[in-house]
Structures are given as structure tokens and as C-alpha cells.
Amino acid sequence: MVYYLIALIAFLIDRGTKYLIATRLELGEQIPVIGDFFIITSHRNRGAAFGILQGQMWFFFVVTAVVVIGIVWYLNKVKATRKLLPTALGLVLGGAVGNFLDRLMNGEVVDFLMFNFGSYTFPIFNVADSCIVIGVGLIILDSLRDLRGGEEITEVKEVKEGNE
């Protein structure tokens, strides 16, 4: 299925960027991209998003395994007519596996995307985190559409006006 390809692409981009950061930059080194607003840096995280749950590796292994198994199961069951939800799940799958592999191999995750908003620095993150957040956002969007009774548009049909 194409959704596994989306997951694979997300995973490969994540692994490639993490490899470049880990092998080319010293820990803590920074490269300004857009002044002080956007900086590429080399950072390691032993926790989850925003640095929470530091050092809880077994928790991450169990949660990630459950999430990955659930996503694979659902992707195999989802109807072929749906597009948004499986795409979102593919992004979450690729990101989850990317961060899982980092934790499994190194006991920590390589983060490198840093954004500053004035004196506030947003927590440093990586491509896998971005894929997970975008995927979850799309899942929420899909769920909201379902709550409103809307159906996903999978093909566009031409409608002719009756007043011709």
C-alpha cells in the first residue's frame, strides 16, 4: 500500500537527517539558518516531546510497540476509499519508528531543529517529531470531519447547472 511508502519515506528522511547531524556537528554546535529565529543544532533527548519523561526507555518501547502494531493493523483494515486518515497514519508510523530506532540503538533521540520566538525557544525537535505532529493533526482533522457527518472526497464529479 502507498501508506507504507509514506511511512518509509518519512523514516528515511528522518534517519538521513539525524545521521548528518550526529556525524557532522559537535553536540551543542549551532548553525544559524534564519538569523536567531531558525537554527540547526545538535541536541540529544532521552525523554519524550518537550523533554518530558526523561530516561523512561521501557515506557517508550512499550508505547511505541503498541502504537506501531495498532497502526499496521488499522492500515491493513482501512477501506481503500479513505485517503486522509491512512496518510496521517503513515506519517505517524514513519516518525514513531524513526524515534524508536534512535532510542533502541543509542538510548536517546537526535534532535536538531530549533526555533526562537523572541526570548522563547521552542523545544528542539527532529523530522520524526514533525511527521508525528503533522500526522496527529491530520487524524484530528479527519475525526472532526467525521463528527460533522462529512464524507471524504475521493473523486470530483462535474455538476451541471439546471438553468441552462
Tab-separated table of C-alpha atoms in Angstrom:
chain	number	residue	atom	x	y	z
A	1	MET	CA	0.000	0.000	0.000
A	2	VAL	CA	1.063	3.553	-0.678
A	3	TYR	CA	0.728	4.440	3.015
A	4	TYR	CA	3.634	2.182	3.914
A	5	LEU	CA	5.658	4.026	1.273
A	6	ILE	CA	4.786	7.308	3.019
A	7	ALA	CA	5.992	5.783	6.293
A	8	LEU	CA	9.200	4.555	4.654
A	9	ILE	CA	9.944	7.953	3.103
A	10	ALA	CA	9.334	9.717	6.432
A	11	PHE	CA	11.582	7.178	8.174
A	12	LEU	CA	14.402	7.504	5.622
A	13	ILE	CA	14.371	11.314	5.679
A	14	ASP	CA	14.418	11.223	9.470
A	15	ARG	CA	17.293	8.726	9.602
A	16	GLY	CA	19.282	10.614	6.980
A	17	THR	CA	18.966	13.983	8.682
A	18	LYS	CA	19.784	12.522	12.093
A	19	TYR	CA	22.850	10.811	10.640
A	20	LEU	CA	24.072	14.078	9.115
A	21	ILE	CA	23.612	15.946	12.389
A	22	ALA	CA	25.215	13.224	14.533
A	23	THR	CA	28.254	12.842	12.252
A	24	ARG	CA	28.834	16.428	11.112
A	25	LEU	CA	28.082	18.558	14.169
A	26	GLU	CA	29.508	18.510	17.672
A	27	LEU	CA	26.953	18.226	20.462
A	28	GLY	CA	25.640	21.745	21.130
A	29	GLU	CA	27.058	23.203	17.897
A	30	GLN	CA	24.687	25.612	16.150
A	31	ILE	CA	24.280	26.768	12.557
A	32	PRO	CA	22.016	29.811	12.098
A	33	VAL	CA	19.694	29.335	9.112
A	34	ILE	CA	17.414	32.363	9.521
A	35	GLY	CA	19.198	34.610	11.991
A	36	ASP	CA	18.322	33.694	15.570
A	37	PHE	CA	14.838	32.523	14.541
A	38	PHE	CA	15.738	29.134	12.963
A	39	ILE	CA	18.895	27.304	13.972
A	40	ILE	CA	20.217	23.826	13.147
A	41	THR	CA	21.811	22.426	16.292
A	42	SER	CA	22.999	19.101	17.665
A	43	HIS	CA	20.992	18.040	20.700
A	44	ARG	CA	20.119	14.725	22.367
A	45	ASN	CA	16.886	13.896	24.170
A	46	ARG	CA	16.399	10.913	26.498
A	47	GLY	CA	12.729	11.789	27.021
A	48	ALA	CA	9.608	12.435	25.019
A	49	ALA	CA	8.303	15.613	23.426
A	50	PHE	CA	9.428	18.759	25.228
A	51	GLY	CA	11.897	16.687	27.268
A	52	ILE	CA	9.276	15.039	29.495
A	53	LEU	CA	9.697	11.512	30.900
A	54	GLN	CA	13.493	11.638	30.781
A	55	GLY	CA	15.111	8.194	30.946
A	56	GLN	CA	11.864	6.171	30.748
A	57	MET	CA	13.104	3.895	27.938
A	58	TRP	CA	10.917	0.874	28.727
A	59	PHE	CA	7.845	3.091	28.707
A	60	PHE	CA	8.786	4.398	25.240
A	61	PHE	CA	9.490	0.899	23.919
A	62	VAL	CA	6.123	-0.442	25.091
A	63	VAL	CA	4.094	2.570	23.939
A	64	THR	CA	5.827	2.676	20.550
A	65	ALA	CA	5.340	-1.063	20.015
A	66	VAL	CA	1.620	-0.767	20.802
A	67	VAL	CA	1.232	2.284	18.526
A	68	VAL	CA	3.118	0.670	15.631
A	69	ILE	CA	1.153	-2.589	15.909
A	70	GLY	CA	-2.113	-0.625	16.075
A	71	ILE	CA	-1.249	1.491	13.030
A	72	VAL	CA	-0.167	-1.513	10.943
A	73	TRP	CA	-3.327	-3.406	11.932
A	74	TYR	CA	-5.532	-0.436	11.044
A	75	LEU	CA	-3.771	0.287	7.755
A	76	ASN	CA	-4.457	-3.306	6.723
A	77	LYS	CA	-8.159	-2.932	7.629
A	78	VAL	CA	-8.865	0.577	6.314
A	79	LYS	CA	-11.079	0.977	3.286
A	80	ALA	CA	-9.340	1.874	0.040
A	81	THR	CA	-11.673	4.860	-0.419
A	82	ARG	CA	-10.265	6.748	2.559
A	83	LYS	CA	-7.199	8.856	1.871
A	84	LEU	CA	-6.548	11.341	4.692
A	85	LEU	CA	-6.548	9.003	7.692
A	86	PRO	CA	-4.218	6.359	6.199
A	87	THR	CA	-1.853	9.106	5.006
A	88	ALA	CA	-1.809	10.535	8.526
A	89	LEU	CA	-1.165	7.093	9.997
A	90	GLY	CA	1.689	6.556	7.533
A	91	LEU	CA	3.342	9.758	8.776
A	92	VAL	CA	2.882	8.768	12.427
A	93	LEU	CA	4.227	5.277	11.685
A	94	GLY	CA	7.365	6.588	9.958
A	95	GLY	CA	8.053	9.069	12.746
A	96	ALA	CA	7.414	6.594	15.540
A	97	VAL	CA	9.733	4.001	14.021
A	98	GLY	CA	12.417	6.650	13.418
A	99	ASN	CA	12.479	7.782	17.049
A	100	PHE	CA	12.109	4.190	18.284
A	101	LEU	CA	15.207	3.129	16.374
A	102	ASP	CA	17.167	6.048	17.860
A	103	ARG	CA	16.147	5.047	21.383
A	104	LEU	CA	16.876	1.384	20.740
A	105	MET	CA	20.325	1.982	19.225
A	106	ASN	CA	21.539	4.973	21.263
A	107	GLY	CA	19.280	5.311	24.293
A	108	GLU	CA	18.401	8.822	23.117
A	109	VAL	CA	16.919	10.716	20.189
A	110	VAL	CA	18.875	13.114	17.956
A	111	ASP	CA	17.090	16.481	17.801
A	112	PHE	CA	18.294	19.397	15.708
A	113	LEU	CA	15.554	21.826	14.623
A	114	MET	CA	15.478	24.858	16.912
A	115	PHE	CA	13.126	27.841	16.638
A	116	ASN	CA	13.311	31.003	18.725
A	117	PHE	CA	10.398	33.383	19.145
A	118	GLY	CA	11.934	36.410	20.806
A	119	SER	CA	13.215	35.229	24.178
A	120	TYR	CA	11.262	31.930	23.960
A	121	THR	CA	12.992	28.884	22.478
A	122	PHE	CA	10.613	26.187	21.266
A	123	PRO	CA	11.772	22.703	22.358
A	124	ILE	CA	14.280	21.285	19.858
A	125	PHE	CA	12.816	18.556	17.622
A	126	ASN	CA	13.524	16.414	14.539
A	127	VAL	CA	11.871	15.192	11.331
A	128	ALA	CA	10.245	12.194	13.078
A	129	ASP	CA	8.624	14.527	15.609
A	130	SER	CA	7.372	16.705	12.749
A	131	CYS	CA	5.854	13.695	10.969
A	132	ILE	CA	4.134	12.564	14.167
A	133	VAL	CA	2.691	16.025	14.875
A	134	ILE	CA	1.516	16.529	11.283
A	135	GLY	CA	0.048	13.001	11.246
A	136	VAL	CA	-1.819	13.558	14.524
A	137	GLY	CA	-3.099	16.896	13.214
A	138	LEU	CA	-4.445	15.146	10.107
A	139	ILE	CA	-6.039	12.433	12.281
A	140	ILE	CA	-7.804	15.146	14.286
A	141	LEU	CA	-8.911	16.840	11.067
A	142	ASP	CA	-10.262	13.540	9.744
A	143	SER	CA	-12.075	12.890	13.031
A	144	LEU	CA	-13.636	16.355	13.043
A	145	ARG	CA	-14.846	15.806	9.503
A	146	ASP	CA	-16.445	12.521	10.586
A	147	LEU	CA	-18.111	14.224	13.569
A	148	ARG	CA	-19.663	16.791	11.263
A	149	GLY	CA	-21.050	13.984	9.110
A	150	GLY	CA	-18.863	14.872	6.147
A	151	GLU	CA	-17.545	12.285	3.803
A	152	GLU	CA	-14.087	12.333	2.356
A	153	ILE	CA	-13.983	13.404	-1.274
A	154	THR	CA	-12.153	10.766	-3.263
A	155	GLU	CA	-13.215	11.843	-6.733
A	156	VAL	CA	-14.567	15.029	-8.220
A	157	LYS	CA	-17.683	14.834	-10.350
A	158	GLU	CA	-18.783	17.569	-12.699
A	159	VAL	CA	-22.126	19.124	-11.775
A	160	LYS	CA	-24.164	20.906	-14.452
A	161	GLU	CA	-26.479	23.791	-13.680
A	162	GLY	CA	-30.212	23.104	-14.228
A	163	ASN	CA	-30.881	26.625	-15.596
A	164	GLU	CA	-29.204	26.251	-18.945
